[in-house]
Amino acid sequence: MMKWALVAVTFLAAAPARADGFWFNGGIKGTVGTEEYRGVDASAQLGGDHLSIKPMFSEYSSTATVGTFKTASVRLGYDTDLFGIGVTGGGTPRVNGYSNVFGGVDAILSLTPGSGGPTKRITPGQGTAGGARGEGLTRIDIGASYMHTANRDSFQAANAAQVGVRGPASTVSVAQRANALTIGQNDMTGSVGIKLLGFLFSGAFTKTVYDKDLAANFVRALPVERLNGQGVTTQGMPDTNTALRAELDQLPLITPWASYVHTRYKLGQSNSNALTVGLNVELSILEVVASIEHLAQVGAADRNYMSLGANIRF
């Protein structure tokens, strides 16, 4: 149902996009990988003047989860050449005892903005395709965001050894809680990006704070965790996340890029390192995006993912 709702929004949004002053940016991406990972990300952004609305949908499943988790959200934005602000809200319906709702705000300032049209902000996050990029040799974007997620779980780790453990359901023991526990998760992010001599360089740092003692409450690994800069959904309780990205922006039609993400976790879960390489091919209103991501974590088998998607912008 959520998939069809998003398709309907995309179709309806595309119609007025042809009118003067309106623009449309929509796309879909599929991802497959280790542990029989299957994921879909889709969005449809409609803008006019400085305002925009962007409904988003994602889902994923793997042998490390029980069931398919689906997340829907919407972002309302106000963007000019100089700055951009936005508010986002959404949630994940209950699957295997877990659900969440979230809301947040983001802002970014371009110290040397380009001219004309919606601007692509320089950040390490994936899925940031936008309109025309800033002109000139150098531009600096400074951003900040805050996201609060209320994670609600009816299950807990069966014992202290299983607290925060990520892995297939067959190897991680859980127990039913007498009452579902809500864990507040606060993600605070700062980012900086620069355009210099045909390259886009960007970095972001996220610190996560929880409102409860995770170990004392026998919290199992949160099953729907989307880390900044990574293209896949994973499990765990992140502590800090550092994302770096570089793009070559001076070649005709194609934009090769690479990113590196280092994440530290709570409760003794091993640090993870993700390396992704990708290629964007722009053919007028159509952009094709392909990437390969390698995720390594001490104590676990390496994971590899392949993604292919397309965006339409007009």
GROMACS .gro file of C-alpha atoms in nm:
model
  314
    1MET     CA    1   0.000   0.000   0.000
    2MET     CA    2   0.278   0.243   0.088
    3LYS     CA    3   0.449   0.173  -0.246
    4TRP     CA    4   0.134   0.252  -0.442
    5ALA     CA    5   0.074   0.567  -0.237
    6LEU     CA    6   0.420   0.692  -0.331
    7VAL     CA    7   0.361   0.613  -0.698
    8ALA     CA    8   0.038   0.812  -0.682
    9VAL     CA    9   0.213   1.109  -0.523
   10THR     CA   10   0.483   1.094  -0.792
   11PHE     CA   11   0.225   1.092  -1.070
   12LEU     CA   12   0.021   1.377  -0.926
   13ALA     CA   13   0.331   1.584  -0.855
   14ALA     CA   14   0.460   1.548  -1.209
   15ALA     CA   15   0.155   1.713  -1.368
   16PRO     CA   16   0.185   2.067  -1.225
   17ALA     CA   17   0.563   2.045  -1.256
   18ARG     CA   18   0.528   2.146  -1.621
   19ALA     CA   19   0.394   2.488  -1.524
   20ASP     CA   20   0.631   2.784  -1.514
   21GLY     CA   21   0.802   2.826  -1.180
   22PHE     CA   22   0.768   2.461  -1.077
   23TRP     CA   23   1.025   2.185  -1.086
   24PHE     CA   24   1.021   1.810  -1.019
   25ASN     CA   25   1.289   1.572  -0.893
   26GLY     CA   26   1.188   1.208  -0.842
   27GLY     CA   27   1.361   0.874  -0.849
   28ILE     CA   28   1.390   0.517  -0.731
   29LYS     CA   29   1.686   0.298  -0.635
   30GLY     CA   30   1.716  -0.075  -0.574
   31THR     CA   31   1.987  -0.242  -0.365
   32VAL     CA   32   2.090  -0.607  -0.326
   33GLY     CA   33   2.370  -0.759  -0.124
   34THR     CA   34   2.508  -0.988   0.145
   35GLU     CA   35   2.267  -1.169   0.381
   36GLU     CA   36   2.009  -1.165   0.102
   37TYR     CA   37   1.970  -0.791   0.149
   38ARG     CA   38   1.692  -0.637  -0.060
   39GLY     CA   39   1.621  -0.267  -0.038
   40VAL     CA   40   1.422   0.000  -0.221
   41ASP     CA   41   1.446   0.380  -0.186
   42ALA     CA   42   1.208   0.616  -0.365
   43SER     CA   43   1.121   0.985  -0.348
   44ALA     CA   44   0.926   1.250  -0.538
   45GLN     CA   45   1.016   1.614  -0.477
   46LEU     CA   46   0.804   1.899  -0.611
   47GLY     CA   47   0.919   2.261  -0.579
   48GLY     CA   48   0.807   2.607  -0.679
   49ASP     CA   49   0.986   2.935  -0.613
   50HIS     CA   50   1.171   2.861  -0.285
   51LEU     CA   51   0.937   2.601  -0.136
   52SER     CA   52   0.943   2.225  -0.189
   53ILE     CA   53   0.781   1.909  -0.060
   54LYS     CA   54   0.948   1.569  -0.076
   55PRO     CA   55   0.767   1.246   0.020
   56MET     CA   56   1.006   0.952   0.066
   57PHE     CA   57   0.971   0.577   0.106
   58SER     CA   58   1.218   0.298   0.180
   59GLU     CA   59   1.202  -0.068   0.268
   60TYR     CA   60   1.452  -0.344   0.333
   61SER     CA   61   1.479  -0.705   0.441
   62SER     CA   62   1.763  -0.951   0.496
   63THR     CA   63   1.843  -1.273   0.677
   64ALA     CA   64   1.956  -1.056   0.971
   65THR     CA   65   1.597  -0.934   1.020
   66VAL     CA   66   1.256  -1.085   1.077
   67GLY     CA   67   1.016  -0.937   0.825
   68THR     CA   68   1.036  -0.639   0.591
   69PHE     CA   69   1.073  -0.292   0.743
   70LYS     CA   70   0.906  -0.002   0.558
   71THR     CA   71   0.968   0.363   0.636
   72ALA     CA   72   0.774   0.662   0.502
   73SER     CA   73   0.855   1.029   0.558
   74VAL     CA   74   0.812   1.376   0.412
   75ARG     CA   75   1.037   1.683   0.409
   76LEU     CA   76   0.918   2.041   0.369
   77GLY     CA   77   1.194   2.275   0.252
   78TYR     CA   78   1.266   2.639   0.188
   79ASP     CA   79   1.576   2.699  -0.026
   80THR     CA   80   1.747   3.002  -0.175
   81ASP     CA   81   2.091   3.045  -0.331
   82LEU     CA   82   2.222   3.157   0.008
   83PHE     CA   83   2.062   2.914   0.252
   84GLY     CA   84   1.822   2.625   0.294
   85ILE     CA   85   1.608   2.501   0.582
   86GLY     CA   86   1.380   2.201   0.616
   87VAL     CA   87   1.168   1.996   0.852
   88THR     CA   88   1.123   1.620   0.822
   89GLY     CA   89   0.883   1.375   0.984
   90GLY     CA   90   0.798   1.010   0.936
   91GLY     CA   91   0.794   0.664   1.083
   92THR     CA   92   0.825   0.286   1.048
   93PRO     CA   93   0.515   0.070   1.114
   94ARG     CA   94   0.550  -0.214   1.362
   95VAL     CA   95   0.729  -0.527   1.245
   96ASN     CA   96   0.845  -0.805   1.481
   97GLY     CA   97   0.770  -0.585   1.783
   98TYR     CA   98   0.961  -0.278   1.661
   99SER     CA   99   0.837   0.056   1.530
  100ASN     CA  100   0.953   0.418   1.528
  101VAL     CA  101   0.846   0.774   1.464
  102PHE     CA  102   1.089   1.057   1.397
  103GLY     CA  103   1.110   1.428   1.331
  104GLY     CA  104   1.388   1.676   1.275
  105VAL     CA  105   1.513   2.000   1.129
  106ASP     CA  106   1.808   2.081   0.900
  107ALA     CA  107   1.974   2.401   0.780
  108ILE     CA  108   2.260   2.485   0.544
  109LEU     CA  109   2.439   2.804   0.449
  110SER     CA  110   2.625   2.860   0.120
  111LEU     CA  111   2.902   3.112   0.178
  112THR     CA  112   2.971   3.151  -0.194
  113PRO     CA  113   2.650   3.039  -0.363
  114GLY     CA  114   2.596   2.990  -0.732
  115SER     CA  115   2.325   3.168  -0.923
  116GLY     CA  116   1.989   3.056  -1.054
  117GLY     CA  117   1.765   2.760  -0.987
  118PRO     CA  118   1.755   2.509  -0.705
  119THR     CA  119   2.104   2.439  -0.574
  120LYS     CA  120   2.264   2.102  -0.508
  121ARG     CA  121   2.409   2.123  -0.159
  122ILE     CA  122   2.746   1.960  -0.101
  123THR     CA  123   2.707   1.689   0.167
  124PRO     CA  124   2.833   1.330   0.203
  125GLY     CA  125   2.481   1.189   0.229
  126GLN     CA  126   2.362   0.978  -0.062
  127GLY     CA  127   2.057   1.068  -0.264
  128THR     CA  128   2.132   1.443  -0.274
  129ALA     CA  129   2.066   1.496  -0.644
  130GLY     CA  130   1.926   1.843  -0.709
  131GLY     CA  131   1.923   2.115  -0.968
  132ALA     CA  132   2.212   2.319  -1.106
  133ARG     CA  133   2.527   2.328  -0.897
  134GLY     CA  134   2.700   2.649  -0.789
  135GLU     CA  135   2.920   2.833  -1.039
  136GLY     CA  136   3.276   2.945  -0.988
  137LEU     CA  137   3.589   2.778  -0.861
  138THR     CA  138   3.493   2.762  -0.495
  139ARG     CA  139   3.180   2.732  -0.286
  140ILE     CA  140   3.151   2.645   0.083
  141ASP     CA  141   2.840   2.491   0.236
  142ILE     CA  142   2.808   2.469   0.615
  143GLY     CA  143   2.519   2.265   0.753
  144ALA     CA  144   2.365   2.136   1.075
  145SER     CA  145   2.075   1.906   1.153
  146TYR     CA  146   1.892   1.750   1.446
  147MET     CA  147   1.675   1.438   1.434
  148HIS     CA  148   1.481   1.280   1.721
  149THR     CA  149   1.363   0.920   1.685
  150ALA     CA  150   1.133   0.744   1.927
  151ASN     CA  151   1.220   0.373   1.895
  152ARG     CA  152   0.949   0.149   2.042
  153ASP     CA  153   1.031  -0.218   2.099
  154SER     CA  154   0.829  -0.501   2.252
  155PHE     CA  155   1.133  -0.729   2.268
  156GLN     CA  156   1.462  -0.716   2.460
  157ALA     CA  157   1.789  -0.905   2.457
  158ALA     CA  158   1.741  -1.236   2.639
  159ASN     CA  159   2.055  -1.184   2.850
  160ALA     CA  160   2.346  -0.945   2.901
  161ALA     CA  161   2.558  -1.125   2.640
  162GLN     CA  162   2.295  -1.052   2.373
  163VAL     CA  163   2.253  -0.680   2.449
  164GLY     CA  164   2.310  -0.480   2.132
  165VAL     CA  165   2.410  -0.786   1.929
  166ARG     CA  166   2.347  -0.769   1.557
  167GLY     CA  167   2.295  -1.083   1.357
  168PRO     CA  168   2.052  -1.337   1.212
  169ALA     CA  169   1.741  -1.401   1.419
  170SER     CA  170   1.849  -1.762   1.463
  171THR     CA  171   2.162  -1.659   1.656
  172VAL     CA  172   2.032  -1.365   1.862
  173SER     CA  173   1.810  -1.452   2.159
  174VAL     CA  174   1.532  -1.210   2.250
  175ALA     CA  175   1.255  -1.210   2.509
  176GLN     CA  176   0.912  -1.046   2.522
  177ARG     CA  177   0.894  -0.734   2.742
  178ALA     CA  178   0.611  -0.697   2.991
  179ASN     CA  179   0.558  -0.348   2.845
  180ALA     CA  180   0.701  -0.205   2.524
  181LEU     CA  181   1.001   0.023   2.584
  182THR     CA  182   1.043   0.358   2.406
  183ILE     CA  183   1.403   0.473   2.353
  184GLY     CA  184   1.464   0.832   2.253
  185GLN     CA  185   1.748   0.868   2.001
  186ASN     CA  186   1.891   1.213   1.929
  187ASP     CA  187   2.115   1.257   1.623
  188MET     CA  188   2.308   1.585   1.596
  189THR     CA  189   2.503   1.643   1.274
  190GLY     CA  190   2.741   1.908   1.145
  191SER     CA  191   2.867   1.913   0.786
  192VAL     CA  192   3.091   2.112   0.556
  193GLY     CA  193   3.133   2.094   0.179
  194ILE     CA  194   3.352   2.275  -0.070
  195LYS     CA  195   3.366   2.300  -0.448
  196LEU     CA  196   3.719   2.354  -0.573
  197LEU     CA  197   3.863   2.322  -0.925
  198GLY     CA  198   3.601   2.080  -1.050
  199PHE     CA  199   3.588   1.868  -0.734
  200LEU     CA  200   3.327   1.847  -0.459
  201PHE     CA  201   3.465   1.752  -0.117
  202SER     CA  202   3.241   1.708   0.186
  203GLY     CA  203   3.239   1.571   0.537
  204ALA     CA  204   2.986   1.526   0.817
  205PHE     CA  205   3.004   1.420   1.181
  206THR     CA  206   2.706   1.284   1.376
  207LYS     CA  207   2.685   1.232   1.752
  208THR     CA  208   2.400   1.019   1.886
  209VAL     CA  209   2.263   1.050   2.241
  210TYR     CA  210   2.003   0.817   2.395
  211ASP     CA  211   1.762   0.902   2.677
  212LYS     CA  212   1.790   0.565   2.853
  213ASP     CA  213   2.062   0.332   2.978
  214LEU     CA  214   2.082   0.081   2.693
  215ALA     CA  215   2.262  -0.193   2.885
  216ALA     CA  216   2.043  -0.167   3.195
  217ASN     CA  217   1.732  -0.197   2.978
  218PHE     CA  218   1.863  -0.497   2.781
  219VAL     CA  219   1.814  -0.317   2.450
  220ARG     CA  220   1.855  -0.534   2.141
  221ALA     CA  221   2.018  -0.391   1.828
  222LEU     CA  222   1.780  -0.140   1.672
  223PRO     CA  223   1.671  -0.304   1.344
  224VAL     CA  224   1.619   0.012   1.133
  225GLU     CA  225   1.930   0.230   1.140
  226ARG     CA  226   2.023   0.447   0.841
  227LEU     CA  227   2.373   0.587   0.889
  228ASN     CA  228   2.470   0.915   0.727
  229GLY     CA  229   2.665   0.855   0.406
  230GLN     CA  230   2.565   0.487   0.368
  231GLY     CA  231   2.321   0.362   0.109
  232VAL     CA  232   2.185   0.065   0.308
  233THR     CA  233   1.988   0.018   0.629
  234THR     CA  234   2.158  -0.168   0.912
  235GLN     CA  235   2.118  -0.264   1.280
  236GLY     CA  236   2.277  -0.131   1.597
  237MET     CA  237   2.303   0.167   1.833
  238PRO     CA  238   2.549   0.415   1.677
  239ASP     CA  239   2.753   0.647   1.895
  240THR     CA  240   2.938   0.858   1.638
  241ASN     CA  241   2.940   0.859   1.260
  242THR     CA  242   3.196   1.025   1.032
  243ALA     CA  243   3.123   1.046   0.658
  244LEU     CA  244   3.357   1.173   0.385
  245ARG     CA  245   3.279   1.208   0.014
  246ALA     CA  246   3.456   1.327  -0.301
  247GLU     CA  247   3.306   1.388  -0.647
  248LEU     CA  248   3.470   1.476  -0.977
  249ASP     CA  249   3.236   1.739  -1.120
  250GLN     CA  250   3.410   1.855  -1.438
  251LEU     CA  251   3.358   1.563  -1.678
  252PRO     CA  252   3.079   1.582  -1.938
  253LEU     CA  253   2.773   1.369  -1.860
  254ILE     CA  254   2.936   1.151  -1.591
  255THR     CA  255   3.023   1.219  -1.226
  256PRO     CA  256   3.239   0.955  -1.053
  257TRP     CA  257   3.240   0.967  -0.674
  258ALA     CA  258   3.365   0.782  -0.368
  259SER     CA  259   3.274   0.791   0.001
  260TYR     CA  260   3.409   0.656   0.330
  261VAL     CA  261   3.204   0.615   0.648
  262HIS     CA  262   3.339   0.524   0.992
  263THR     CA  263   3.088   0.443   1.268
  264ARG     CA  264   3.139   0.376   1.638
  265TYR     CA  265   2.865   0.193   1.827
  266LYS     CA  266   2.738   0.162   2.183
  267LEU     CA  267   2.741  -0.155   2.396
  268GLY     CA  268   3.068  -0.292   2.264
  269GLN     CA  269   2.950  -0.349   1.908
  270SER     CA  270   3.255  -0.334   1.682
  271ASN     CA  271   3.328  -0.022   1.476
  272SER     CA  272   3.230  -0.040   1.109
  273ASN     CA  273   3.394   0.103   0.797
  274ALA     CA  274   3.211   0.146   0.468
  275LEU     CA  275   3.372   0.230   0.136
  276THR     CA  276   3.149   0.314  -0.161
  277VAL     CA  277   3.231   0.400  -0.521
  278GLY     CA  278   2.969   0.518  -0.765
  279LEU     CA  279   2.895   0.679  -1.097
  280ASN     CA  280   2.620   0.925  -1.192
  281VAL     CA  281   2.532   0.956  -1.561
  282GLU     CA  282   2.323   1.258  -1.660
  283LEU     CA  283   2.125   1.238  -1.985
  284SER     CA  284   1.921   1.556  -2.004
  285ILE     CA  285   1.629   1.509  -1.761
  286LEU     CA  286   1.737   1.154  -1.675
  287GLU     CA  287   2.012   1.066  -1.428
  288VAL     CA  288   2.126   0.706  -1.380
  289VAL     CA  289   2.308   0.623  -1.056
  290ALA     CA  290   2.508   0.306  -0.982
  291SER     CA  291   2.726   0.220  -0.682
  292ILE     CA  292   2.906  -0.060  -0.501
  293GLU     CA  293   2.944  -0.050  -0.122
  294HIS     CA  294   3.180  -0.260   0.092
  295LEU     CA  295   3.106  -0.273   0.467
  296ALA     CA  296   3.360  -0.420   0.711
  297GLN     CA  297   3.311  -0.479   1.083
  298VAL     CA  298   3.544  -0.662   1.323
  299GLY     CA  299   3.398  -0.994   1.433
  300ALA     CA  300   3.155  -1.016   1.141
  301ALA     CA  301   3.180  -1.122   0.780
  302ASP     CA  302   3.229  -0.840   0.532
  303ARG     CA  303   2.916  -0.725   0.351
  304ASN     CA  304   2.887  -0.603  -0.008
  305TYR     CA  305   2.599  -0.423  -0.177
  306MET     CA  306   2.516  -0.311  -0.531
  307SER     CA  307   2.271  -0.033  -0.608
  308LEU     CA  308   2.114   0.091  -0.930
  309GLY     CA  309   1.870   0.376  -0.962
  310ALA     CA  310   1.737   0.656  -1.178
  311ASN     CA  311   1.616   1.013  -1.121
  312ILE     CA  312   1.400   1.231  -1.343
  313ARG     CA  313   1.436   1.609  -1.304
  314PHE     CA  314   1.258   1.885  -1.491
   0.00000   0.00000   0.00000
